[in-house]
Coordinates of C-alpha atoms in Angstrom, one line a residue:
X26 CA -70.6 35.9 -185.3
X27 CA -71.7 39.2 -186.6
X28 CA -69.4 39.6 -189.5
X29 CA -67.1 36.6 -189.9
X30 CA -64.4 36.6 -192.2
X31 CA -66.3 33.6 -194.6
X32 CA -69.8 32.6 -195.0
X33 CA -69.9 28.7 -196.4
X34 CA -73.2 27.6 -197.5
X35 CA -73.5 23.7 -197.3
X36 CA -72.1 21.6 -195.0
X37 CA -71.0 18.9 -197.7
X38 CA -68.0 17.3 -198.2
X39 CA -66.2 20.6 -199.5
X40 CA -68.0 23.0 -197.0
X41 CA -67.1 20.6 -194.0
X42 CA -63.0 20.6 -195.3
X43 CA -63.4 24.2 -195.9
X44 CA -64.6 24.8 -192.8
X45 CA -62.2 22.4 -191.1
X46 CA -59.0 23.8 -193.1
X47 CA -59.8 27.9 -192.9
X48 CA -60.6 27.5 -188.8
X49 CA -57.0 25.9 -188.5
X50 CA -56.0 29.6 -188.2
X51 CA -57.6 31.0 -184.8
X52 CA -57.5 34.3 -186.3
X53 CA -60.1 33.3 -188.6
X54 CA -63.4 33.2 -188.3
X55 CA -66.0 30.7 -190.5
X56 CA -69.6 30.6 -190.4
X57 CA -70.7 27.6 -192.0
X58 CA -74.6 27.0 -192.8
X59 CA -76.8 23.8 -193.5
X60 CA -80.1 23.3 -194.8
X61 CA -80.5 20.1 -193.0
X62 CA -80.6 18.9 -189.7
X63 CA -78.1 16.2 -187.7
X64 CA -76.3 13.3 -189.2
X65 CA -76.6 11.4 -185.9
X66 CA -78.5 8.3 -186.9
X67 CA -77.9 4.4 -186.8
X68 CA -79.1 4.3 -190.6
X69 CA -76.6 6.9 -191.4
X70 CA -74.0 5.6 -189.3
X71 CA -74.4 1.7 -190.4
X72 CA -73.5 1.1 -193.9
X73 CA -75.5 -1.5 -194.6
X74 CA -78.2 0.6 -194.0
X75 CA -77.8 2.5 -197.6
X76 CA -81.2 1.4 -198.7
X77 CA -83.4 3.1 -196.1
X78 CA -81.3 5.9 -196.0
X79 CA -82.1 6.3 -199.8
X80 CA -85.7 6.2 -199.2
X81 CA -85.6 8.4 -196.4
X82 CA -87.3 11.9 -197.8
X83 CA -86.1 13.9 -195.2
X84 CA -82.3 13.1 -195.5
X85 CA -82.7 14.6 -199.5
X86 CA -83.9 17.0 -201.8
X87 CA -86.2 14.9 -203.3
X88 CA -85.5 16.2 -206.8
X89 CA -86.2 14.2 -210.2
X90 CA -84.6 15.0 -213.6
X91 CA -86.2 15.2 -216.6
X92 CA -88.2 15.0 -218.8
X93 CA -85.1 13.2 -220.4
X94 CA -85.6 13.6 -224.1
X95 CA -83.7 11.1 -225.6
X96 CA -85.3 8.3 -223.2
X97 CA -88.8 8.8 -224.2
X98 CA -89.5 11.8 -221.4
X99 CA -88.5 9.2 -218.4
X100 CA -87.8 11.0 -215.1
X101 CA -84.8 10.3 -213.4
X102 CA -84.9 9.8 -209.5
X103 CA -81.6 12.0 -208.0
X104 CA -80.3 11.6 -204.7
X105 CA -78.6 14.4 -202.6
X106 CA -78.0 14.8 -199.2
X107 CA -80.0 17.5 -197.3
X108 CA -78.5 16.5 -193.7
X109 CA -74.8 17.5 -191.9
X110 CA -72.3 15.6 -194.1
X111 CA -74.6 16.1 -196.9
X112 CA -74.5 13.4 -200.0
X113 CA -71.3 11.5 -198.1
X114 CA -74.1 11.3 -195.2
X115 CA -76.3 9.3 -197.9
X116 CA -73.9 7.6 -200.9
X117 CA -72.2 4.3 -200.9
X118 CA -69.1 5.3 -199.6
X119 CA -67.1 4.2 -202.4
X120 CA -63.7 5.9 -202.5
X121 CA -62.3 6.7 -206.1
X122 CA -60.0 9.2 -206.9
X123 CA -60.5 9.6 -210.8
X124 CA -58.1 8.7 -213.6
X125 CA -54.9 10.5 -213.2
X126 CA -55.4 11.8 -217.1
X127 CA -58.7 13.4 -215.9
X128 CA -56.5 15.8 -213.6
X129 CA -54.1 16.1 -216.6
X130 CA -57.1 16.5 -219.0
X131 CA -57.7 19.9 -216.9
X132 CA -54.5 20.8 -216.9
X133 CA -54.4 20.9 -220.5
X134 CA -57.4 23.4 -220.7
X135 CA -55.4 25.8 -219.6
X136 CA -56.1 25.3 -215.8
X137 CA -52.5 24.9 -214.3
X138 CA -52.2 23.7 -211.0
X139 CA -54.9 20.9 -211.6
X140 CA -52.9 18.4 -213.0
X141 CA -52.7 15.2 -211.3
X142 CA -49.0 15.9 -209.4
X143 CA -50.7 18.5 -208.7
X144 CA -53.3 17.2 -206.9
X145 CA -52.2 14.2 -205.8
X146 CA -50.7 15.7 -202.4
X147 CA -54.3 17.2 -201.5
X148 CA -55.6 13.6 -202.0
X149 CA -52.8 12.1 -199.5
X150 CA -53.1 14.9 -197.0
X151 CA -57.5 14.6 -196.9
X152 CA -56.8 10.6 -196.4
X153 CA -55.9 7.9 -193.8
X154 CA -55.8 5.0 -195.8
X155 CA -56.0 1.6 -193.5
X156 CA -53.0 0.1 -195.3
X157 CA -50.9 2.9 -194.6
X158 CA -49.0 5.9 -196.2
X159 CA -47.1 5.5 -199.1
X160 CA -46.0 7.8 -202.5
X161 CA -49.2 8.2 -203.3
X162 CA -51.7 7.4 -200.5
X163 CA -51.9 9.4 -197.1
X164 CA -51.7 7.7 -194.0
X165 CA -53.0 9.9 -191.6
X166 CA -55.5 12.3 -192.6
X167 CA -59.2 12.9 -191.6
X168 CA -61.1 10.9 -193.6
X169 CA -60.4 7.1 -192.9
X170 CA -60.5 4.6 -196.4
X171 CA -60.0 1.0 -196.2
X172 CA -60.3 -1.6 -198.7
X173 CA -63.4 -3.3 -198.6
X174 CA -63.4 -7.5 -196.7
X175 CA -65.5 -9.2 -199.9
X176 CA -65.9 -11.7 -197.9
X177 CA -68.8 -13.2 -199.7
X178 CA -67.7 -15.7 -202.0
X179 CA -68.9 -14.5 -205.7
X180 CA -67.2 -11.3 -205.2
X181 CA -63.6 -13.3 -206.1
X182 CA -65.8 -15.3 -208.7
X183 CA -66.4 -11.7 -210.4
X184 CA -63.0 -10.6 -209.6
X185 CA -61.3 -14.4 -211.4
X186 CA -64.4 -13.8 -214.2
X187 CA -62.7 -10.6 -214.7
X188 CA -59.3 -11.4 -215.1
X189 CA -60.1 -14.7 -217.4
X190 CA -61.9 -12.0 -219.8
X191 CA -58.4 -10.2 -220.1
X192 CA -58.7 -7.3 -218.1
X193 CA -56.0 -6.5 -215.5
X194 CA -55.7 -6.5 -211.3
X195 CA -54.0 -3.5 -210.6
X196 CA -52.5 -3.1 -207.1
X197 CA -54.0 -0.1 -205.9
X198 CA -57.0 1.4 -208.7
X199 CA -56.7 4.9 -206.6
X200 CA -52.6 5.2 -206.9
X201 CA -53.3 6.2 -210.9
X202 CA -53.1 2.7 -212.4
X203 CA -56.8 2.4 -212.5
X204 CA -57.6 0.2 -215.5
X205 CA -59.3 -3.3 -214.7
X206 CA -61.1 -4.9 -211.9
X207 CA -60.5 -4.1 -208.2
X208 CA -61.9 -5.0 -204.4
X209 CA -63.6 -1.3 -203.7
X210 CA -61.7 1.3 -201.7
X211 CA -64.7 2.4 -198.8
X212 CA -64.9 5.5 -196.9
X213 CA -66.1 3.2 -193.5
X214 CA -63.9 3.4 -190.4
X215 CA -64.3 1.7 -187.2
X216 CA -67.1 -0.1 -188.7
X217 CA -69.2 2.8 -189.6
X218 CA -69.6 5.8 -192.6
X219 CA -66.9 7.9 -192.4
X220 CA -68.8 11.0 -193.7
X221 CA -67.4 14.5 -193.9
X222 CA -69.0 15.5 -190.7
X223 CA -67.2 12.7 -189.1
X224 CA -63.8 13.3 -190.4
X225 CA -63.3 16.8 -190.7
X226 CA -66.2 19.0 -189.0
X227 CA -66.7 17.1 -185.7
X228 CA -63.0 17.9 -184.6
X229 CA -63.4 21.2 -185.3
X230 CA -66.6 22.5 -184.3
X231 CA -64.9 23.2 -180.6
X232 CA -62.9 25.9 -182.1
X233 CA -64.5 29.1 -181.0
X234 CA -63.4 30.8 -184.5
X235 CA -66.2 28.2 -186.0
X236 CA -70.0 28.6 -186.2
X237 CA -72.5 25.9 -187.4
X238 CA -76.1 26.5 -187.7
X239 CA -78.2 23.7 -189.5
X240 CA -82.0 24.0 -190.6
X241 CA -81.4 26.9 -192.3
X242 CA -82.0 27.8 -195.8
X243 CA -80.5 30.2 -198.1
X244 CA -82.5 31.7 -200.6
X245 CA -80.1 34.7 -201.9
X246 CA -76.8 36.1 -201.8
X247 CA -76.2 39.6 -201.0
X248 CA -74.6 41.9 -203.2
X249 CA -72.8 45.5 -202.9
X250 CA -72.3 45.9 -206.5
X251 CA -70.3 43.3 -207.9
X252 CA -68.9 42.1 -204.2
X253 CA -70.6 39.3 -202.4
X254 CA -71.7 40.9 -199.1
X255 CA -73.6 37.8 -197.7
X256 CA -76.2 35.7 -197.5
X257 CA -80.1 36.2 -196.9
X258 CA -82.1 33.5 -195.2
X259 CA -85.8 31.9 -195.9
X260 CA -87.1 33.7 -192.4
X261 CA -85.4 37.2 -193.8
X262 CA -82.2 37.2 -191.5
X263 CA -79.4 38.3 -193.5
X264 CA -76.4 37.5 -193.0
X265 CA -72.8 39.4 -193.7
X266 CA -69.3 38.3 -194.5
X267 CA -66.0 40.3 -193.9
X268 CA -63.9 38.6 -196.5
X269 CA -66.1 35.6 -198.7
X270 CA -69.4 33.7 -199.2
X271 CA -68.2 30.1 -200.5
X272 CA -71.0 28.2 -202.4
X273 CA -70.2 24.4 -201.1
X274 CA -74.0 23.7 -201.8
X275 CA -73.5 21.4 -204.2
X276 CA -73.3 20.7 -207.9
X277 CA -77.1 21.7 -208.2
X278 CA -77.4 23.6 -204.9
X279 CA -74.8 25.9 -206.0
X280 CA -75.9 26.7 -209.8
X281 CA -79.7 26.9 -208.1
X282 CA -78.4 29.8 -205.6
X283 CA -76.3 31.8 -208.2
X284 CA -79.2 31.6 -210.5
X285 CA -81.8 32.8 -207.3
X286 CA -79.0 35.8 -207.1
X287 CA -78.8 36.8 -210.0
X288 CA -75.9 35.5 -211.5
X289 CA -76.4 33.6 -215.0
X290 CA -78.1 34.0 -218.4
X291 CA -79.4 37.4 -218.2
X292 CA -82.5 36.2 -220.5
X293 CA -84.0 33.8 -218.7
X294 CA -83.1 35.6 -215.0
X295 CA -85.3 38.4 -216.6
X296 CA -88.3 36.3 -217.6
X297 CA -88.2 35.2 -214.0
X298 CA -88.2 38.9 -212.6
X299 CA -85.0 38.3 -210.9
X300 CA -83.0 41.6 -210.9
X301 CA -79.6 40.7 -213.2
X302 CA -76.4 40.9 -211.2
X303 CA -73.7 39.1 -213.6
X304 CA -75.2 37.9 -217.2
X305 CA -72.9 34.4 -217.0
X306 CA -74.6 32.1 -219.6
X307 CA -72.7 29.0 -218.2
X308 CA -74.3 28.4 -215.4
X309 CA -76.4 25.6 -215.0
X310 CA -74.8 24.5 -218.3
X311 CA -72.4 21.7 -219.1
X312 CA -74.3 19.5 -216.4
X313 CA -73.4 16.1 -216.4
X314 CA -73.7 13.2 -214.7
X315 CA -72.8 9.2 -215.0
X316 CA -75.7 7.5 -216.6
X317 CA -76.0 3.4 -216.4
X318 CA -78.4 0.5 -216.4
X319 CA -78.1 -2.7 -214.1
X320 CA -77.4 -6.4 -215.8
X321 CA -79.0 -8.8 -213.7
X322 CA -78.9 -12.8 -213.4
X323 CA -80.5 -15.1 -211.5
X324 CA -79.2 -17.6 -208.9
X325 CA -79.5 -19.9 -206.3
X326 CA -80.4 -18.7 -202.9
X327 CA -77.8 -20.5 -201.2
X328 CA -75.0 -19.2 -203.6
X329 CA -75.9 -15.3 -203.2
X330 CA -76.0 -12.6 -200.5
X331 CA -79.9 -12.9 -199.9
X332 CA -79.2 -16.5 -198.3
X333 CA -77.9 -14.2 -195.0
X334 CA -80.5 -11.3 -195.0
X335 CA -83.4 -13.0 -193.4
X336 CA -85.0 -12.9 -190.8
X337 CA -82.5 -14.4 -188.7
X338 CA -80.0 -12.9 -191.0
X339 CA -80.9 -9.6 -190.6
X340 CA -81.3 -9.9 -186.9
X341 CA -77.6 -11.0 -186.5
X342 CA -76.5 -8.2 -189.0
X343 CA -78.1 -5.5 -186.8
X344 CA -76.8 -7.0 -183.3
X345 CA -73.2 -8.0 -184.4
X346 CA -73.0 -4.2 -185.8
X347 CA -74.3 -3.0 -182.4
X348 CA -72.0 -4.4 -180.3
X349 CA -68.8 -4.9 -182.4
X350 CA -69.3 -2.6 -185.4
X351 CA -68.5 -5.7 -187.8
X352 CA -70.1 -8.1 -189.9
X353 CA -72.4 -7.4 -192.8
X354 CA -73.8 -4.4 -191.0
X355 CA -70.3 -2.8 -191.8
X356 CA -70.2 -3.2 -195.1
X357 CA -72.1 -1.1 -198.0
X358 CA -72.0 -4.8 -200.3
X359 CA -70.5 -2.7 -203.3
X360 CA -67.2 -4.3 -202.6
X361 CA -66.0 -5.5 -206.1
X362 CA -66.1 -3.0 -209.2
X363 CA -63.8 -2.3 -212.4
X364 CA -62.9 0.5 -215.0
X365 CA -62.6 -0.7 -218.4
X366 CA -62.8 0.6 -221.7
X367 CA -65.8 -0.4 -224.0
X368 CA -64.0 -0.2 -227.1
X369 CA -60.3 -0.5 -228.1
X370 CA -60.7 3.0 -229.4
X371 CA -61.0 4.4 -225.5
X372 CA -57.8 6.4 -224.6
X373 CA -58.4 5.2 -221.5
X374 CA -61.1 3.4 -219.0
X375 CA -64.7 4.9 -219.9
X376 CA -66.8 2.5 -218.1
X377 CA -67.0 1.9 -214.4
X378 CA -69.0 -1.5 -213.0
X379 CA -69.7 -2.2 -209.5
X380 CA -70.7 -5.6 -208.7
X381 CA -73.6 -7.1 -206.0
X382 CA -73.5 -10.3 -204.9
X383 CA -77.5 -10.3 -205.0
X384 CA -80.0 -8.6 -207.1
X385 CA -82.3 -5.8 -206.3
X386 CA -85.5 -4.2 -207.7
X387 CA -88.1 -1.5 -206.9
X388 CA -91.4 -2.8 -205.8
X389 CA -93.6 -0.1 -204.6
X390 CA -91.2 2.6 -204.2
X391 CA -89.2 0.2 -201.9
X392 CA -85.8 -1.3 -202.9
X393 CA -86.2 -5.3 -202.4
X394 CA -83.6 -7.9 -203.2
X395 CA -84.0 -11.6 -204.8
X396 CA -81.7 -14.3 -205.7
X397 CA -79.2 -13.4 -207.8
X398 CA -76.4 -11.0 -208.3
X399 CA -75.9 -8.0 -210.9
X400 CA -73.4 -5.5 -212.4
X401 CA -74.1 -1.6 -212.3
X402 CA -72.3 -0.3 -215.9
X403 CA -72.0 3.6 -215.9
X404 CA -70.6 5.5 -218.8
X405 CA -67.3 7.4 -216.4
X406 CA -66.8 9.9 -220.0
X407 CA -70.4 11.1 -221.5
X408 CA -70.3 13.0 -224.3
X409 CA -73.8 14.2 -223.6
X410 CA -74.7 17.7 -222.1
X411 CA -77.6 19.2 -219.9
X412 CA -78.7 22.1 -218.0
X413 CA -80.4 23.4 -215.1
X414 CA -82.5 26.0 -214.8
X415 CA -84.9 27.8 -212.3
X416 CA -88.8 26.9 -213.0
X417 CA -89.8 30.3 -210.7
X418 CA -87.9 32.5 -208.6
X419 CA -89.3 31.0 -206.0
X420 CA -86.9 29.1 -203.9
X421 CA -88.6 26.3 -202.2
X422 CA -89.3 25.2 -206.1
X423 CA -87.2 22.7 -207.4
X424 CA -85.1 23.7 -210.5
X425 CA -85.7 21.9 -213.8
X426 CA -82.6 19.5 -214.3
X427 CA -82.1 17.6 -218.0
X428 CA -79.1 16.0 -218.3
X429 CA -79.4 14.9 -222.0
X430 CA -78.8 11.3 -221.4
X431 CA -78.0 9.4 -224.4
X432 CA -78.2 12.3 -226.8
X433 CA -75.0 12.2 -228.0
X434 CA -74.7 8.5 -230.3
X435 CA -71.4 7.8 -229.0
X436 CA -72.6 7.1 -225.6
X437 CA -75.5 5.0 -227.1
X438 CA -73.2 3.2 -228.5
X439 CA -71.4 2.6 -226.0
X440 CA -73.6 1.5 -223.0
X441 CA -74.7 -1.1 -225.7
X442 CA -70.6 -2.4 -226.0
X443 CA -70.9 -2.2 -222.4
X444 CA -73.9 -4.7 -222.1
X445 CA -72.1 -6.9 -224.3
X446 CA -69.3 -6.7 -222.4
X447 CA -70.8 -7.6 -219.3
X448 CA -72.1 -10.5 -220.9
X449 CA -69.0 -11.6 -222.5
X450 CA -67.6 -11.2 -218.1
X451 CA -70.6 -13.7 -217.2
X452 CA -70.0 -16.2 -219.6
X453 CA -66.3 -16.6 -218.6
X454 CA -65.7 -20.6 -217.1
X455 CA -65.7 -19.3 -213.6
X456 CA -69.5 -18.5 -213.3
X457 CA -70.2 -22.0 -214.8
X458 CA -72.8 -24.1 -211.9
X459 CA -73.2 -20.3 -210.5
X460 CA -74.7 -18.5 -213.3
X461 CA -78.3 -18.7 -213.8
X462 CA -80.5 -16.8 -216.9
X463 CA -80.5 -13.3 -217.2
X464 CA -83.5 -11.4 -215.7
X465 CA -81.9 -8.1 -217.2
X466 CA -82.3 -7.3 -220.0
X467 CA -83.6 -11.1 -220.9
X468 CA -80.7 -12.9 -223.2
X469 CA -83.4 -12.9 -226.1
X470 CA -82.4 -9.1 -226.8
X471 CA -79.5 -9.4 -229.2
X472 CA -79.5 -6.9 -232.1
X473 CA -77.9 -3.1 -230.9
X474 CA -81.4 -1.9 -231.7
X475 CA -83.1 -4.3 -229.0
X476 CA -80.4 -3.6 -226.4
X477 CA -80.9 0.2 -227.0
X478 CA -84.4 0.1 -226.1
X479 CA -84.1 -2.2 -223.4
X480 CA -81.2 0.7 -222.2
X481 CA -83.7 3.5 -222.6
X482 CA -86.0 2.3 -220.5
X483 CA -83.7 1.2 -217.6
X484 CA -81.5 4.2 -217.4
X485 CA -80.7 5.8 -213.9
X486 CA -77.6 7.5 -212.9
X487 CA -74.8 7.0 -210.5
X488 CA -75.8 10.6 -208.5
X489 CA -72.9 12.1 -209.8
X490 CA -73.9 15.7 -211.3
X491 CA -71.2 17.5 -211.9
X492 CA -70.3 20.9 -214.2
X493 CA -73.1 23.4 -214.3
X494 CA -70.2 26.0 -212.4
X495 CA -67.7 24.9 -214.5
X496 CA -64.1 25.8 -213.9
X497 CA -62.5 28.1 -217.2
X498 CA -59.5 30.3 -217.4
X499 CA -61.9 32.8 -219.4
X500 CA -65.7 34.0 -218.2
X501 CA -66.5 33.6 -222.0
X502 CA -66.2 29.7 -221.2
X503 CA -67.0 28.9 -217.8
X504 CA -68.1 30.2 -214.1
X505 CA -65.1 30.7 -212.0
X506 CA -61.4 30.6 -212.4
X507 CA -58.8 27.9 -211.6
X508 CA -58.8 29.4 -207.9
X509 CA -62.6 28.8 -208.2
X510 CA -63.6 33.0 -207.7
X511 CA -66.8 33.7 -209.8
X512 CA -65.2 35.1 -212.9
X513 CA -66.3 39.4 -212.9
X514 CA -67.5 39.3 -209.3
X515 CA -65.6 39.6 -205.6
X516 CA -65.9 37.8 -202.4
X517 CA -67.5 35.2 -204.4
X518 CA -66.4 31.2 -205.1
X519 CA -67.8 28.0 -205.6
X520 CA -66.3 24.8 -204.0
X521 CA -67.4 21.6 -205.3
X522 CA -68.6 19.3 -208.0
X523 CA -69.9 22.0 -209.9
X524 CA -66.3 23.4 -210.6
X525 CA -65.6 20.3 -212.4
X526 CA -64.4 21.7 -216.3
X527 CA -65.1 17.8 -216.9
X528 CA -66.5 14.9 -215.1
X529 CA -63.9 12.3 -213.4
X530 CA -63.4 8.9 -214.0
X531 CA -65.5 7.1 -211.2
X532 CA -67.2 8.3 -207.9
X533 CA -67.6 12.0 -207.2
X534 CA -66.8 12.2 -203.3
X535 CA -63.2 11.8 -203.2
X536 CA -62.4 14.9 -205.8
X537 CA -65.0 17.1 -204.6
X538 CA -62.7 16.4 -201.1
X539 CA -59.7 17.1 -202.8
X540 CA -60.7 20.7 -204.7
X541 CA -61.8 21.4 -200.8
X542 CA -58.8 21.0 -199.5
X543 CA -56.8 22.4 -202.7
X544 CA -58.8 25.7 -202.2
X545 CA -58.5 26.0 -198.8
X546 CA -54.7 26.5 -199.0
X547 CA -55.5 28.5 -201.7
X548 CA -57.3 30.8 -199.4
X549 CA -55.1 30.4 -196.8
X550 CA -52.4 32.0 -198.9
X551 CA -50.4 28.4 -199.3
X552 CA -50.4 27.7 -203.5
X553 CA -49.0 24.5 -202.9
X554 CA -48.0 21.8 -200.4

């Protein structure tokens, strides 16, 4: 394609919907472009196979955030994809939608047409959810979700733990009733990750109107004045666009390229050299992310997951996937979570657990499990802010990311109600014979001041950055506009995470798919559906 109508950089989950959606029409055409290479691997494809896809360097971007100043300069470890399907090619395939007041919560700033009845027919159509269609699932979209088996017995111990600690068991969490604990929602069909190459791009990359080329990188996008003309590649190709470039790069890919462009505070493009094409101050601001320690226990061997992942375990895990594409090879063992609030202040759910029925730790850059189980705890509503910004204009550097975690006392506070709170869910009656001591953070740290350090130094984050292109109905607050244009530039849009004007209420996948499929009607000249 010499010219095609639209350019999409990133093959993600909002550039392969994008790409999917806009080639629907055969009279238009779509170039899409990926930095990484195929997502055709076993370790992709199995779920189970999470950890040595995480520790795969080639699969990611291999960035770090930080230093984190309000956790004693730590560096944070961030995963994101750099492979077809990008990050749904590499998360834990957890399916959340978000709180339905996050949607509303938009709304109210002004951007109209983001509530959640608004949205809620984009999530239906993108879905195929296993238990069928209803008022407010889909039943035969792409992208296949299925409630997860917990088969293992401690997952309905957590789930019983939960409800004798008075929290609820709503129905369906994704349906907008999502307070209290729930069996995960999985994007794994057929027994294997249901990534956004899977679902949407696969099915449509025989459509002649449709070009994919992966390996390639973007470094800049062209400009003819204030119009987005196309894109320029690492080996000096440049490429043009008819109609639009759509940034689908992600949250940080996105703000990185705008910034390499030209677009952003004019001050600090300037001390870089870069030649200023739109001073926008708010991008790579507003960057957040969902920051959370892990509560661990002991147990016995025989009462946990690690009982079935020897040798012999592990053998029969990788065989029974093989040849039926079931068993533990199909599952990604987050199958039991909860939203909750930490305080009865909340308005609504702030914290979001998932639950393993073993234990895991780091040893020698290698994730290894032990006897036991243990409770991620992420705050779903920071009140803390970061930024990124470009160390060089050179684009094979990584950008300086510091999400402020913990800055803001509110969310210090809070993780600490949230360790107590975990606590208070362990020493419910139906953990008693089950429950060993606690390895994280040790049960002799009691005073807020001793949990606070011991929070400090475990922080990590759910991989959930979201913001730094922030939706606004004026420039003066935000990036692009509520059809996500780059506010005082044409042929130019951002499709993604980044767009976020706040982060939702659990994991980030499912609304990223949603604001894909939103603004491809958009651009296909259909408002609503």
């Amino acid at each position: 394609m010499k010219s095609p109508d639209y350019i999409i950089v990133g093959a993600g989950a909002a550039g392969c919907v994008l790409a999917a959606r806009l080639t629907e029409d055969p009279g238009t055409q779509v170039l899409l472009l990926e930095s990484g290479g195929s997502d055709r691997r076993l370790t992709i494809a199995m779920p189970a196979a999470i950890p040595f896809v995480y520790q795969n360097k080639a699969l990611g971007w291999n960035e770090m955030a930080g230093p984190e100043p309000y956790l004693a300069g730590q560096m944070i470890d961030e995963k994101r994809g750099r492979v077809l399907g990008g990050s749904t090619s590499v998360n834990a395939m957890i399916f959340n939608r978000g709180n339905a007041r996050d949607f509303d919560g938009w709304a109210a700033q002004g951007l109209s047409g983001w509530g959640w009845q608004d949205v809620l027919p984009y999530f239906r159509r993108m879905e195929n959810f296993a238990e069928g269609a209803s008022p407010t699932r889909g039943g035969d979209g792409p992208l296949k979700v299925a409630r997860a088996n917990a088969a293992h017995p401690l997952f309905e111990v957590y789930m019983r733990s939960g409800e004798q600690a008075g929290h609820a068991r709503p129905a369906d969490h994704n349906s907008g009733d999502q307070e209290g604990m729930h069996i995960a929602q999985c994007t794994i069909g057929n027994g294997r990750r249901w990534n956004a190459a899977q679902a949407f791009l696969r099915p449509a990359l025989g459509r002649p109107n449709l070009a994919l080329k992966t390996g390639v990188d973007v470094v800049r996008i062209l400009f003819d004045g204030t119009r987005a003309a196309g894109v320029l590649l690492s080996d000096g190709t440049r490429l043009e666009a008819s109609r639009e470039v759509i940034l689908a790069a992600s949250n940080i890919g996105a703000a990185k390229l705008l910034l390499l462009s030209g677009v952003g505070p004019a001050d600090e493009l300037r001390a870089l050299g870069i030649p200023v094409v739109l001073d926008q101050p708010h991008v790579g601001r507003n960057l957040e992310n969902h920051p959370g320690v892990n509560l661990q226990y002991a147990a016995r061997r025989e009462d946990t997951l690690v009982s079935q992942l020897g040798l012999v375990g592990q053998a029969r895990l990788g065989l029974e996937w093989l040849l039926f594409r079931r068993g533990l090879g199909a599952s990604n063992f987050f199958e039991a979570g909860a939203f909750v609030k930490t305080h009865d202040g909340a308005d609504y759910a702030n914290l979001q657990l998932e639950f393993l029925p073993l234990a895991r730790r780091v040893v020698n850059g290698k994730v290894t499990v032990f006897p036991g189980f243990q409770l991620w705890m992420d705050l779903s509503r920071p009140h803390s802010r970061g930024f990124l910004r470009l160390r060089s204009a050179n684009p094979a550097d990584a950008p300086q990311i510091v999400f402020n975690h913990l800055q803001h006392r509110e969310d210090q506070l809070d993780m600490i109600r949230a360790v107590r709170l975990a606590r208070e869910l362990f020493a419910q009656p139906a953990w008693e014979g089950i429950r060993g001591a606690e390895v994280n953070p040790t049960a002799d740290l009691q005073t807020d001041d001793d949990i606070l350090g011991w929070i400090k130094s475990a922080v990590g984050t759910s991989y959930h950055p979201s913001g730094a292109t922030r939706m606004a109905v004026r420039p003066q607050d935000g990036v692009v506009d509520v059809d996500c244009r780059v506010h005082g530039l044409e042929g130019l849009r951002v499709v993604g995470p980044g767009v976020m004007p706040r982060i939702t209420t659990g994991n980030l996948s499912a609304p990223t798919y949603m604001i894909a499929e939103k603004i491809s009607d958009v651009l296909r000249g259909r408002r609503a559906i």
